[in-house]
Short mmCIF file of C-alpha atoms and ligand atoms in Angstrom, two decimals:
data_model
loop_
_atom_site.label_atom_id
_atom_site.label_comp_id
_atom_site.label_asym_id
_atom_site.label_seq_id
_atom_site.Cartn_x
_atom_site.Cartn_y
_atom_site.Cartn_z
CA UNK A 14 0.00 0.00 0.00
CA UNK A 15 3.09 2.38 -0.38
CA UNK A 16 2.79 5.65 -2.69
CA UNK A 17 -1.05 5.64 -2.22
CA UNK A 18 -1.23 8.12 0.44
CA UNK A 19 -3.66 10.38 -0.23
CA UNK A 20 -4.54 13.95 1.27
CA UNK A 21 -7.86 15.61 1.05
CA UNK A 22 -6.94 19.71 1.70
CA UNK A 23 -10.13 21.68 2.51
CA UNK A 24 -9.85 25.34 2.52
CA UNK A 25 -12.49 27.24 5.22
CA UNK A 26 -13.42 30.61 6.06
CA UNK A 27 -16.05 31.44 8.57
CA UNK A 28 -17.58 27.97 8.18
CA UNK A 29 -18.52 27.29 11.43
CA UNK A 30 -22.32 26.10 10.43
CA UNK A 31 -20.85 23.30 8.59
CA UNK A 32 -17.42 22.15 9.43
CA UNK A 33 -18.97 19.71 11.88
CA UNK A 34 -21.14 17.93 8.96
CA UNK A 35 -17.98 18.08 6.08
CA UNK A 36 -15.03 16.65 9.09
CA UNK A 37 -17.23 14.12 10.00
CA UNK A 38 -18.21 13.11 6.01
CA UNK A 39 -14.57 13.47 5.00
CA UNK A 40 -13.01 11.41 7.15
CA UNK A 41 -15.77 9.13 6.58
CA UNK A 42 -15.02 8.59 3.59
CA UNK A 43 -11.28 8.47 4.22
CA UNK A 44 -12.00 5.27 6.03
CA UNK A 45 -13.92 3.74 3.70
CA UNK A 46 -11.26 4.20 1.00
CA UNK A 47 -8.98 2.85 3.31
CA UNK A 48 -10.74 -0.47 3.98
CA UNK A 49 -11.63 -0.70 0.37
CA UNK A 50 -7.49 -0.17 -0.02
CA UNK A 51 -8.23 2.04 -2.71
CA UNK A 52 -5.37 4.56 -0.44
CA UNK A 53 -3.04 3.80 2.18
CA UNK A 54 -4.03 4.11 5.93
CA UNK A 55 -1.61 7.40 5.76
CA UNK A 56 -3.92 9.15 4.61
CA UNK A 57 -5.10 12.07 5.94
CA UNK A 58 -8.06 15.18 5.18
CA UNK A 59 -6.12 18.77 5.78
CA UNK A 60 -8.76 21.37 7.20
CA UNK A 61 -7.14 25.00 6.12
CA UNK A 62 -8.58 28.06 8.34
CA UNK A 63 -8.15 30.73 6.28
CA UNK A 64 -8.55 32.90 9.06
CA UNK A 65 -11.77 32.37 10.29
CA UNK A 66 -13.38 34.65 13.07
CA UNK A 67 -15.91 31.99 14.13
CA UNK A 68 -15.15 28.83 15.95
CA UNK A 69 -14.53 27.24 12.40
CA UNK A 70 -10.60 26.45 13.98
CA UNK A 71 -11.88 25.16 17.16
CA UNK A 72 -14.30 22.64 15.85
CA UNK A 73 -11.30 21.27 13.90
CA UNK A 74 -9.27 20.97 16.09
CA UNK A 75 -11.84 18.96 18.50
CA UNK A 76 -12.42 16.62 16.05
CA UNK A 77 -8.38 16.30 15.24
CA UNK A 78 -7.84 15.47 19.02
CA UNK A 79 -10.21 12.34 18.36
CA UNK A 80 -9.27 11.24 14.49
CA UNK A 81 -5.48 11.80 13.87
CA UNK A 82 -6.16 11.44 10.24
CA UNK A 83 -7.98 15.20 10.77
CA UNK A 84 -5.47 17.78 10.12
CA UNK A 85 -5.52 21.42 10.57
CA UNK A 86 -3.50 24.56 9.21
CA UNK A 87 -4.06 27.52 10.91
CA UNK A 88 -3.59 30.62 8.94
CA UNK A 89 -2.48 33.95 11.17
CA UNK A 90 -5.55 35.65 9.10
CA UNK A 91 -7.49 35.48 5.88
CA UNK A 92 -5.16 35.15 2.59
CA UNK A 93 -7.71 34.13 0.51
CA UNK A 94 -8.81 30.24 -0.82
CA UNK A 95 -6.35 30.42 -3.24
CA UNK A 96 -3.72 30.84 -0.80
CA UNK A 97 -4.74 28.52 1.81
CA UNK A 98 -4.95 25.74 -1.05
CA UNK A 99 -1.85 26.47 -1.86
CA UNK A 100 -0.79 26.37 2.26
CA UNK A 101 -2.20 23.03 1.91
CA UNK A 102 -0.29 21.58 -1.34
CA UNK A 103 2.72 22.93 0.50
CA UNK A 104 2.89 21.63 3.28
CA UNK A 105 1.45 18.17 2.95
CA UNK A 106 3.56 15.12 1.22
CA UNK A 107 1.38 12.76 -0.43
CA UNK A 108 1.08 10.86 -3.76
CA UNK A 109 -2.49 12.40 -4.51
CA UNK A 110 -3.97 15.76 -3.55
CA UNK A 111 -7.44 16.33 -3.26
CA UNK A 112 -8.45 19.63 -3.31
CA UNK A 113 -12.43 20.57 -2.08
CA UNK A 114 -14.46 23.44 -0.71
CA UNK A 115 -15.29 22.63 2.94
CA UNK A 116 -18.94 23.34 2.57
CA UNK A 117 -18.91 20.18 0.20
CA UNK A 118 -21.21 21.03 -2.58
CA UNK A 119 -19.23 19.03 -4.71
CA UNK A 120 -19.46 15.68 -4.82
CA UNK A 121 -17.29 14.33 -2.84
CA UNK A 122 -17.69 10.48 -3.06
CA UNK A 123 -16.72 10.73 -6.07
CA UNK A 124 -13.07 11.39 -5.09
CA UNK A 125 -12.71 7.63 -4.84
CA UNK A 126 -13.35 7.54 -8.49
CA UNK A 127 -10.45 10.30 -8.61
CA UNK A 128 -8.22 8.25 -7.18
CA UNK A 129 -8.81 5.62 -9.52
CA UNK A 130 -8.84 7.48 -12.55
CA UNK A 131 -5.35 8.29 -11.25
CA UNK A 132 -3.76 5.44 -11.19
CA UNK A 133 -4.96 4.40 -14.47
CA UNK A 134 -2.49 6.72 -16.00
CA UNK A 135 -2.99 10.52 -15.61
CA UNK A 136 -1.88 13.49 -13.30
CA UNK A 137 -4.55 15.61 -13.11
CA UNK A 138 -8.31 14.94 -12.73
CA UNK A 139 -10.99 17.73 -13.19
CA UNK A 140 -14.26 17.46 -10.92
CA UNK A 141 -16.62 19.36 -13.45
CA UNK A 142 -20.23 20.60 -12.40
CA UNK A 143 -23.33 18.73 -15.24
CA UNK A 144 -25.18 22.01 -14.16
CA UNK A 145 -25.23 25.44 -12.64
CA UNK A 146 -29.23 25.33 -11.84
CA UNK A 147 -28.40 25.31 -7.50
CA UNK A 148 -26.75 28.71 -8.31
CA UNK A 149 -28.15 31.93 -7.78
CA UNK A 150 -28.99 34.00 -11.12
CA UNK A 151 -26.36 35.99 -10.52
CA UNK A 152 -23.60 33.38 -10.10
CA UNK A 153 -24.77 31.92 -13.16
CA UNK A 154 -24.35 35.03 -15.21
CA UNK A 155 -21.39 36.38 -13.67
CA UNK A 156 -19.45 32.96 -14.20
CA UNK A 157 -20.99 32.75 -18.18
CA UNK A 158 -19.49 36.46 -18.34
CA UNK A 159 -16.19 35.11 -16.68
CA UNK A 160 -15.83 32.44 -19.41
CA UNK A 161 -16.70 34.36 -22.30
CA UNK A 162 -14.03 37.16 -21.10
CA UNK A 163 -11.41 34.43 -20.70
CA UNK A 164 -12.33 33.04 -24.00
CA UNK A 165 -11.97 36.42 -25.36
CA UNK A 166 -8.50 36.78 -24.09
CA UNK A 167 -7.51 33.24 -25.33
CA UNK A 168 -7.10 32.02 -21.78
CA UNK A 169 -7.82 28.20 -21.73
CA UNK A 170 -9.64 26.97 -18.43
CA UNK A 171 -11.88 24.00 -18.05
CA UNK A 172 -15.54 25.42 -17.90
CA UNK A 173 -17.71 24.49 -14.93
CA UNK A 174 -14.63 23.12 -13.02
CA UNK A 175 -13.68 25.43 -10.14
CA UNK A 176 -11.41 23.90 -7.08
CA UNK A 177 -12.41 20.39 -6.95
CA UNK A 178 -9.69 18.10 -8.45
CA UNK A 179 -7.13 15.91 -7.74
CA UNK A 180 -3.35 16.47 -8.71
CA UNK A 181 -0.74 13.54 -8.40
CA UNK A 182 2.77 13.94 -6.30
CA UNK A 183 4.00 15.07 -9.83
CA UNK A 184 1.74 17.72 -10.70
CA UNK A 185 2.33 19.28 -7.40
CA UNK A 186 5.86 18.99 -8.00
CA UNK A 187 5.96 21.02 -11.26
CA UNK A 188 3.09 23.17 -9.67
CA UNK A 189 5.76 24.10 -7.10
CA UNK A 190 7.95 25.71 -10.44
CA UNK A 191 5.64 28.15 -10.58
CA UNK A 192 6.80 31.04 -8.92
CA UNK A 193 4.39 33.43 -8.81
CA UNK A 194 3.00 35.26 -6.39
CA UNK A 195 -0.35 35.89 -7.66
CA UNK A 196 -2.15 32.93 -7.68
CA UNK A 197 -5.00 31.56 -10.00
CA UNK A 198 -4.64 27.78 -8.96
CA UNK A 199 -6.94 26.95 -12.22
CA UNK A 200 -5.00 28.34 -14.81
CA UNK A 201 -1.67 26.67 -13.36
CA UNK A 202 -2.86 23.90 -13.44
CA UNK A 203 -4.11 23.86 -17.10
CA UNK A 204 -0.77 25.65 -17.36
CA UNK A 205 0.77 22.39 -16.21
CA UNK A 206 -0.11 20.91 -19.22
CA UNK A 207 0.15 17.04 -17.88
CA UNK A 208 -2.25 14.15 -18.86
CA UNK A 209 -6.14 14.82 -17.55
CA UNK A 210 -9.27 13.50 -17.26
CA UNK A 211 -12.54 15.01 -16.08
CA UNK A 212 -14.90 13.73 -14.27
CA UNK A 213 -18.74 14.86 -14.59
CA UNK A 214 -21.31 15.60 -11.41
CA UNK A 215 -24.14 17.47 -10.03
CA UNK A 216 -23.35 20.79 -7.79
CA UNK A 217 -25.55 20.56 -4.71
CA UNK A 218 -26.75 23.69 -2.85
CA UNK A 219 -24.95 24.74 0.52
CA UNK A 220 -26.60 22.90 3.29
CA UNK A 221 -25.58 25.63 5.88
CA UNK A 222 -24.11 28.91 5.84
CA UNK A 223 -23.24 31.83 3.24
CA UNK A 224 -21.00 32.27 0.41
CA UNK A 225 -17.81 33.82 1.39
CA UNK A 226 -17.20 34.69 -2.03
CA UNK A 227 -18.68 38.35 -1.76
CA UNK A 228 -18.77 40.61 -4.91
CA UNK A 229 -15.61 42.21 -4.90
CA UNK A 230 -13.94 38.65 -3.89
CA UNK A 231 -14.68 37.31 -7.13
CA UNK A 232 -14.05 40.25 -9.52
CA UNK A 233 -11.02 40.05 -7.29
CA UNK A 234 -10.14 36.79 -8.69
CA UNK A 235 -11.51 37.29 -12.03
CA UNK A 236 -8.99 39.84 -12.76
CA UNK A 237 -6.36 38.03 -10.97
CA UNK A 238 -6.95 35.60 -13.57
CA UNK A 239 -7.11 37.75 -16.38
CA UNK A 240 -3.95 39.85 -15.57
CA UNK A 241 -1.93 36.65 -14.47
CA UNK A 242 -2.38 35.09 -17.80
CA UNK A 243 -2.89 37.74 -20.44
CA UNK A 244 -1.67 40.79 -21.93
CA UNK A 245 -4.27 41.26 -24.00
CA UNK A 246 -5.44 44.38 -21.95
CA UNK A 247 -2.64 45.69 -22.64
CA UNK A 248 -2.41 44.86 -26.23
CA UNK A 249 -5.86 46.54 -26.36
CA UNK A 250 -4.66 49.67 -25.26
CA UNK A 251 -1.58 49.80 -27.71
CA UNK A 252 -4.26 49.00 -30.76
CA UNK A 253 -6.84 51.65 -29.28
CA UNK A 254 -3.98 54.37 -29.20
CA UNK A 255 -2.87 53.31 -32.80
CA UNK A 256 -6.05 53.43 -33.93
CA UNK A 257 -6.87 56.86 -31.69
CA UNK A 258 -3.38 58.62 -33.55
CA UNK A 259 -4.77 58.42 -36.40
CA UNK A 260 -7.79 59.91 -35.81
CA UNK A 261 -6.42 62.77 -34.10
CA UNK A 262 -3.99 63.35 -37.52
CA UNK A 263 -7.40 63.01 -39.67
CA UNK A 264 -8.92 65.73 -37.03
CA UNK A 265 -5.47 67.66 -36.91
CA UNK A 266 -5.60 67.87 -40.81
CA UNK A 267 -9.20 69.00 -40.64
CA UNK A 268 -8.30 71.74 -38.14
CA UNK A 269 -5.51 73.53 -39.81
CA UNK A 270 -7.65 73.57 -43.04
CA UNK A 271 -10.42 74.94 -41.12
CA UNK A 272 -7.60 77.75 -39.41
CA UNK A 273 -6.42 78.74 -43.15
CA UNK A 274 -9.58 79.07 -44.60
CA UNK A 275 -10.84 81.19 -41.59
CA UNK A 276 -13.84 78.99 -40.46
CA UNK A 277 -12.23 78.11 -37.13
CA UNK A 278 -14.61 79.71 -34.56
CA UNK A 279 -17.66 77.44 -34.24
CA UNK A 280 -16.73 73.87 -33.15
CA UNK A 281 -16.88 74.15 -29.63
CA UNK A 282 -19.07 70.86 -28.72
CA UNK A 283 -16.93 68.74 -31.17
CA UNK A 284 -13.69 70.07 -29.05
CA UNK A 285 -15.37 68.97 -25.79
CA UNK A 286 -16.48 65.70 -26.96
CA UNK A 287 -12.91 65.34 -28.21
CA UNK A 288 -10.78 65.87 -25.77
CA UNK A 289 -13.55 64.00 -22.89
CA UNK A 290 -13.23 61.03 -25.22
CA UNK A 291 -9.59 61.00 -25.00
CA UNK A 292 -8.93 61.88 -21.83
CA UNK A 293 -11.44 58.75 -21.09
CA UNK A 294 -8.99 56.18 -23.29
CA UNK A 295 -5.91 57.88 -21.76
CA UNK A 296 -7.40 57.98 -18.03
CA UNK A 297 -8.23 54.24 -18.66
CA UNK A 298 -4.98 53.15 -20.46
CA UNK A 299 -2.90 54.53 -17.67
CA UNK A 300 -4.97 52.55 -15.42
CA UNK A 301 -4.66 49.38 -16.93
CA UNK A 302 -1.10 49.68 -17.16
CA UNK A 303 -1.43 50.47 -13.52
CA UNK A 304 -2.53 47.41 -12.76
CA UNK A 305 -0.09 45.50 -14.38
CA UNK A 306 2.47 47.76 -12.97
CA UNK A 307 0.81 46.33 -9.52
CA UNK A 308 0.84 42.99 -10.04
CA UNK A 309 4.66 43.55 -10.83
CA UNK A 310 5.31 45.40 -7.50
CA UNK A 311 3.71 42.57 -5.75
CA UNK A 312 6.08 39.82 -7.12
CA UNK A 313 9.30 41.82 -6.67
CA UNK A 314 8.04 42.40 -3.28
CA UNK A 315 8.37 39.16 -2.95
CA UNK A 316 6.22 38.71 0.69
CA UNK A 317 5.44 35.43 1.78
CA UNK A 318 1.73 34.01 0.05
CA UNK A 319 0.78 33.01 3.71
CA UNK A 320 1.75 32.69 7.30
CA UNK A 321 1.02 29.85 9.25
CA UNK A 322 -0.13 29.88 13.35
CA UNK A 323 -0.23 26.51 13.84
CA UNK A 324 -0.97 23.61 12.65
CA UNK A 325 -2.24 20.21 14.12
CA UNK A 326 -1.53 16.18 13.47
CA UNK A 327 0.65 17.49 9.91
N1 UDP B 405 -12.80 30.33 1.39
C1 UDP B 405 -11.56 30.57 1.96
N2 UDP B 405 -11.13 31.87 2.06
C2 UDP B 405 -11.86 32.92 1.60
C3 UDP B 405 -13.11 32.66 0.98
C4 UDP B 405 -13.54 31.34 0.88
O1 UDP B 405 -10.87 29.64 2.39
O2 UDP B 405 -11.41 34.05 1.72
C5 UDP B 405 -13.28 28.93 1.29
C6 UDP B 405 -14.68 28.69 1.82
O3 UDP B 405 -14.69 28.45 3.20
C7 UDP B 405 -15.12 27.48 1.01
C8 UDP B 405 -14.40 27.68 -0.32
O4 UDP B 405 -13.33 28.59 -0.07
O5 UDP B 405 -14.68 26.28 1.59
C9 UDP B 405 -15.31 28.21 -1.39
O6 UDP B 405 -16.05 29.32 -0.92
P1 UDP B 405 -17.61 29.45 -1.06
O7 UDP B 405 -18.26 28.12 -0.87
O8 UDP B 405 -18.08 30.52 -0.15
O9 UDP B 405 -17.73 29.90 -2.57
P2 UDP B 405 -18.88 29.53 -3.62
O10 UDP B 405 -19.07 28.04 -3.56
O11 UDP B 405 -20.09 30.27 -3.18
O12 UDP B 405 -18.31 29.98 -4.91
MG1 MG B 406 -19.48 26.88 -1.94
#
């Protein structure tokens, strides 16, 4: 039963309603995987509090003080789910990774079925929802919009597939070459380029508490994901002030013929419209350079992705 250890690495935030329910399934189903020697008995599930101010950490750590195969790392505050996956890829040694949302709307028996889609010969396996219908209206647009943008920019991610997969002991390892510091985990991975599968299944609702990923969270990540893997943006803005030169030479032209044959003096709107149009591309130009300029600062800084408290039975 050597190199079958396998660790399932749930990030949580404020989860206190549920944590209870999803330790108590995972390590559930840890067992039975283990008596139907599908992983070795080494196995473990690796709770990540991502800085919760509830009694998320607590609960854990109850429940690790009973099961040894319950693991906790305890973030000093909240970095973010892509961070505390990361924390949890880190820091664990196994020969398959699990990764899962702790309020387990994805289906999580089927990470059995992971396992053994592993072994048959690939490194990365893709848990990908059938349907969107438990989602709100607005998650379902906003994630359509977020595809079609990526598509746009010629970003490749899996559609429907969000943190739920498994990665082998070799996909973490060239995961680990990555070295940035601004993480989208989902287009790394495709990144990664290794053998995949996918593996279908139906989303369920939460059964207890609140999305913690609020509004500006997932723009947040959106443009994380945008900026981390294109330059399009900034392509854009080279075309649109290409394009925007040689307008302003057609309406340069115009206004020296207008000066010479003395007809110069009405005009006024079109010079407001003018110059409010391109101080708008300029304004928003600079911006987007800004941003890029940002994401630079932030990996010269060079600060550590997260900082750990504690953590219990690693
Ligand atoms: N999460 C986290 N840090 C955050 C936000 C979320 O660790 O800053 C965790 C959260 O506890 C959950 C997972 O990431 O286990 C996905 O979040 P959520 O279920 O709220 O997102 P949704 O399913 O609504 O997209
Ligand atoms: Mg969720």
């Amino acid at each position: 039963m050597s190199n079958n250890k396998l660790v399932i690495i749930a990030p949580c935030y404020n989860e206190e309603e549920i944590i209870g329910y999803s330790v108590e399934q995972l390590s559930m189903l840890l067992d039975i995987m283990i008596n139907d020697g599908i992983i070795s008995s080494d196995s473990r599930v690796c709770f990540v509090n991502d800085g919760s101010k509830d009694k998320t950490a607590e609960i854990i750590i109850n429940c690790s003080k009973k099961n040894k195969k319950v693991a906790l790392i305890d973030l000093t505050r909240n970095f973010g789910q892509q961070y505390a996956l990361l924390a949890g890829l880190n820091l664990n040694e196994a020969d398959y990774y699990v990764t899962i949302d702790a309020d387990l709307q994805d289906d999580y028996m089927l990470i059995a079925d992971m396992v053994k889609k592993a072994k048959e010969d690939c490194d990365i396996v893709y848990g990908c929802r059938k349907r969107r219908d438990t989602d709100t209206f607005f998650k379902r647009f906003t994630a359509r919009l977020f595809y079609k943008l990526m598509n746009l920019m010629g970003i490749n991610i899996r559609e429907n597939h969000s943190e739920f997969r498994l990665l082998t002991k070799n996909a973490v390892s060239k995961l680990k070459e990555f070295g940035e510091r601004t993480i989208f985990l989902r287009g790394i991975v495709q990144n990664i380029g290794l053998k995949s599968a996918d593996i279908y299944y139906d989303c369920t609702e939460r059964l207890a508490g609140k999305t913690k990923y609020t509004l500006p969270k997932l723009i947040g990540l959106a443009w994380t994901a945008i900026t981390s893997f294109s330059v399009l943006p900034l392509r854009f803005i080279t075309i649109t002030g290409f394009l925007t030169s040689i307008i302003s030479a057609s309406i340069l032209i115009y206004a020296i013929r207008s000066y010479l044959k003395h007809y110069s003096i009405p005009g006024w709107t079109s010079i407001i419209m003018t110059i409010a149009f391109f101080c708008g591309i300029i304004i928003m130009s600079l911006g987007i350079i800004g941003e890029y300029l940002s994401m630079i600062l932030i990996e010269v800084k060079g600060r550590p992705l997260y900082q750990i408290n504690k953590t219990v039975n690693l």
